[in-house]
C-alpha cells in the first residue's frame, strides 16, 4: 500500500522504497523504522496517510514548486531588489484571504496565530510554525515546509527575495497589527527556516 505525506504530498511506494534514506525497495510502510523522515520535507512517519495501491507517485518535481521557482527567479532577474513590492503584494493578498475566513489581526500574537493556523492547521503547508514576539522584532520558526526544496535552491543561486507565503503574510499581518513595516531576514534550519521580522518604520 502507498502512503502520502500530508505536508508535501510525497508518496512512499513500497516497491521503490527510499534507498537514499536507507529503506530498501520492497519495504512496506509499516516496516519502516519509526525515526525515518519524509525525504522531501522532513516530517516524521506519523504524518503519512494510506492511499491504496492504485495511486502512483508522480515522477519529477511538483509542478507548483517548479512554477514558484521559475517566477521567483524571473522576478529577481528582471527587477532585483525592486521585486520587494511584488513579494509584499503576496502578503497582502494572503492577508485579505485570511480576513475573509474570519481570522483576526487585533494584536501581534493574534495575528501570528492566525497566520499559523491558516497555513498549518487549515492547509498543512508546514509541520508547524513557532513564533515569539519581542519589542522590535518577531522570530518565526517554520518546520517541515512544503516549499523548502525550492527555497533552498533559490538561496543557493543567490536570489535574495522570497516568495515564501508564511514570511510575506506574517510581515503584512504584523504591519496590520502594529502599524509598522518589518524587514525580513530568513535562514535555513533543518527542513524549514528561521525567519526574523525586524520593525523598521511607521506606515504612512
XYZ file of C-alpha atoms in Angstrom:
204
model
C 0.000 0.000 0.000
C 1.208 3.506 -0.858
C 1.317 6.255 1.779
C 1.252 10.032 1.259
C 2.812 12.814 3.327
C 0.104 15.231 4.449
C 2.527 18.177 4.280
C 4.365 17.960 0.941
C 2.347 15.136 -0.715
C 5.389 12.925 -1.245
C 4.163 9.374 -1.913
C 6.025 6.425 -0.431
C 5.812 3.408 -2.744
C 6.980 0.134 -1.139
C 8.278 -1.269 -4.433
C 10.690 1.674 -4.745
C 11.497 2.217 -1.071
C 13.738 5.166 -0.185
C 17.307 3.995 -0.867
C 18.805 7.403 -0.031
C 17.093 7.202 3.359
C 18.268 3.642 3.937
C 14.939 1.999 3.046
C 15.357 -0.866 0.597
C 12.891 -1.438 -2.286
C 10.157 -3.837 -1.225
C 9.910 -2.467 2.329
C 6.296 -1.996 3.421
C 5.431 1.247 5.173
C 4.737 -0.492 8.491
C 8.263 -1.947 8.425
C 9.963 1.431 8.033
C 11.824 2.437 11.237
C 9.981 4.973 13.412
C 12.816 7.512 13.074
C 12.505 7.651 9.263
C 11.683 11.122 7.884
C 9.987 12.248 4.696
C 12.799 12.796 2.167
C 11.137 15.942 0.837
C 10.004 17.917 3.903
C 11.472 16.017 6.863
C 8.192 15.341 8.685
C 8.020 12.105 10.655
C 6.326 8.856 9.684
C 3.171 9.589 11.714
C 2.162 12.329 9.244
C 1.670 9.854 6.373
C -1.770 8.520 5.413
C -2.629 5.367 3.407
C -3.606 5.823 -0.244
C -4.015 2.280 -1.534
C -2.089 0.906 -4.498
C -3.958 2.474 -7.387
C -2.486 5.959 -6.937
C 1.104 6.075 -8.136
C 3.624 8.721 -7.223
C 4.148 11.380 -9.907
C 7.660 11.453 -11.355
C 9.847 14.531 -11.271
C 9.272 17.767 -9.380
C 5.927 19.065 -8.131
C 4.628 21.428 -10.889
C 3.557 24.018 -8.290
C 7.078 24.147 -6.875
C 8.568 24.424 -10.369
C 6.244 27.371 -11.065
C 7.208 29.128 -7.816
C 10.881 28.556 -8.621
C 10.535 29.998 -12.124
C 8.503 33.025 -11.028
C 10.914 33.893 -8.233
C 13.974 33.510 -10.469
C 12.283 35.658 -13.120
C 11.382 38.418 -10.672
C 14.939 38.511 -9.349
C 16.449 38.580 -12.857
C 14.179 41.377 -14.079
C 13.821 43.592 -11.026
C 16.349 42.517 -8.384
C 15.509 44.093 -5.037
C 12.759 46.035 -6.811
C 10.826 42.781 -6.600
C 10.078 43.502 -2.944
C 6.908 45.348 -3.949
C 5.694 42.125 -5.580
C 6.535 39.948 -2.591
C 4.745 42.430 -0.312
C 1.703 42.054 -2.539
C 1.824 38.285 -1.982
C 1.490 39.000 1.732
C -1.355 41.479 1.192
C -3.265 39.016 -0.982
C -2.964 36.252 1.593
C -3.938 38.690 4.357
C -7.204 39.506 2.583
C -7.888 35.783 2.180
C -7.300 35.182 5.888
C -9.605 38.069 6.792
C -12.308 36.616 4.557
C -12.080 33.425 6.648
C -12.756 35.387 9.829
C -9.193 35.285 11.175
C -8.235 38.214 13.405
C -5.314 40.663 13.401
C -6.031 42.708 16.528
C -2.527 42.433 18.011
C 0.822 40.798 17.279
C 0.179 37.402 18.866
C -3.347 37.089 17.488
C -2.046 37.988 14.024
C 0.751 35.420 14.085
C -1.580 32.738 15.422
C -3.958 33.486 12.530
C -1.104 33.008 10.055
C -0.014 29.786 11.762
C -3.485 28.252 11.889
C -4.224 29.100 8.239
C -1.057 27.562 6.807
C -0.504 24.724 9.289
C -3.920 23.596 10.508
C -6.119 24.519 7.548
C -3.787 23.782 4.637
C -1.000 21.557 6.051
C 1.706 23.515 4.204
C 4.193 23.064 7.058
C 4.578 20.794 10.055
C 4.431 23.744 12.436
C 5.193 27.450 12.775
C 6.508 28.581 16.149
C 6.712 32.300 16.907
C 7.862 34.726 19.588
C 7.296 38.480 19.781
C 9.853 40.958 21.118
C 9.810 44.747 21.393
C 11.210 45.402 17.924
C 11.252 42.050 16.183
C 9.434 38.787 15.659
C 11.019 35.354 15.344
C 9.293 32.567 13.454
C 10.479 29.003 13.065
C 8.885 27.179 10.137
C 9.282 23.418 10.448
C 8.913 20.767 7.723
C 7.985 23.201 4.973
C 6.428 22.106 1.682
C 8.448 24.816 -0.108
C 11.809 24.014 1.494
C 13.361 22.367 -1.620
C 12.519 25.435 -3.739
C 13.722 27.959 -1.156
C 16.987 26.068 -0.715
C 17.617 26.056 -4.458
C 16.906 29.787 -4.754
C 19.170 30.602 -1.814
C 21.997 28.554 -3.339
C 21.638 30.667 -6.503
C 21.961 33.931 -4.569
C 18.343 35.019 -5.028
C 17.725 37.492 -2.204
C 13.954 37.868 -2.457
C 11.471 35.398 -1.047
C 8.055 34.423 -2.355
C 7.552 32.331 0.801
C 3.866 32.630 1.745
C 4.470 32.359 5.502
C 7.148 35.055 5.549
C 5.305 37.618 3.455
C 1.947 37.009 5.123
C 3.443 37.240 8.625
C 5.150 40.528 7.697
C 1.893 42.031 6.429
C -0.050 40.653 9.409
C 2.385 42.379 11.771
C 2.070 45.588 9.751
C -1.706 45.341 10.084
C -1.490 44.781 13.849
C 1.190 47.337 14.741
C 1.189 49.983 12.022
C 4.899 49.374 11.328
C 6.743 47.915 8.368
C 9.033 44.955 9.023
C 12.268 43.926 7.300
C 12.559 40.203 6.546
C 15.596 38.004 7.115
C 15.493 34.268 6.581
C 17.943 31.443 7.294
C 17.537 27.718 6.501
C 17.150 25.451 9.511
C 16.555 21.729 9.151
C 13.738 21.213 6.652
C 12.438 24.737 7.282
C 13.567 28.270 8.064
C 14.258 30.639 10.921
C 12.611 33.929 9.981
C 13.173 37.285 11.672
C 10.885 40.269 11.107
C 12.514 43.495 12.336
C 10.480 46.667 12.858
C 11.824 49.466 10.645
C 9.374 52.351 10.104
C 5.863 53.607 10.752
C 3.397 53.051 7.917
C 2.337 56.405 6.477
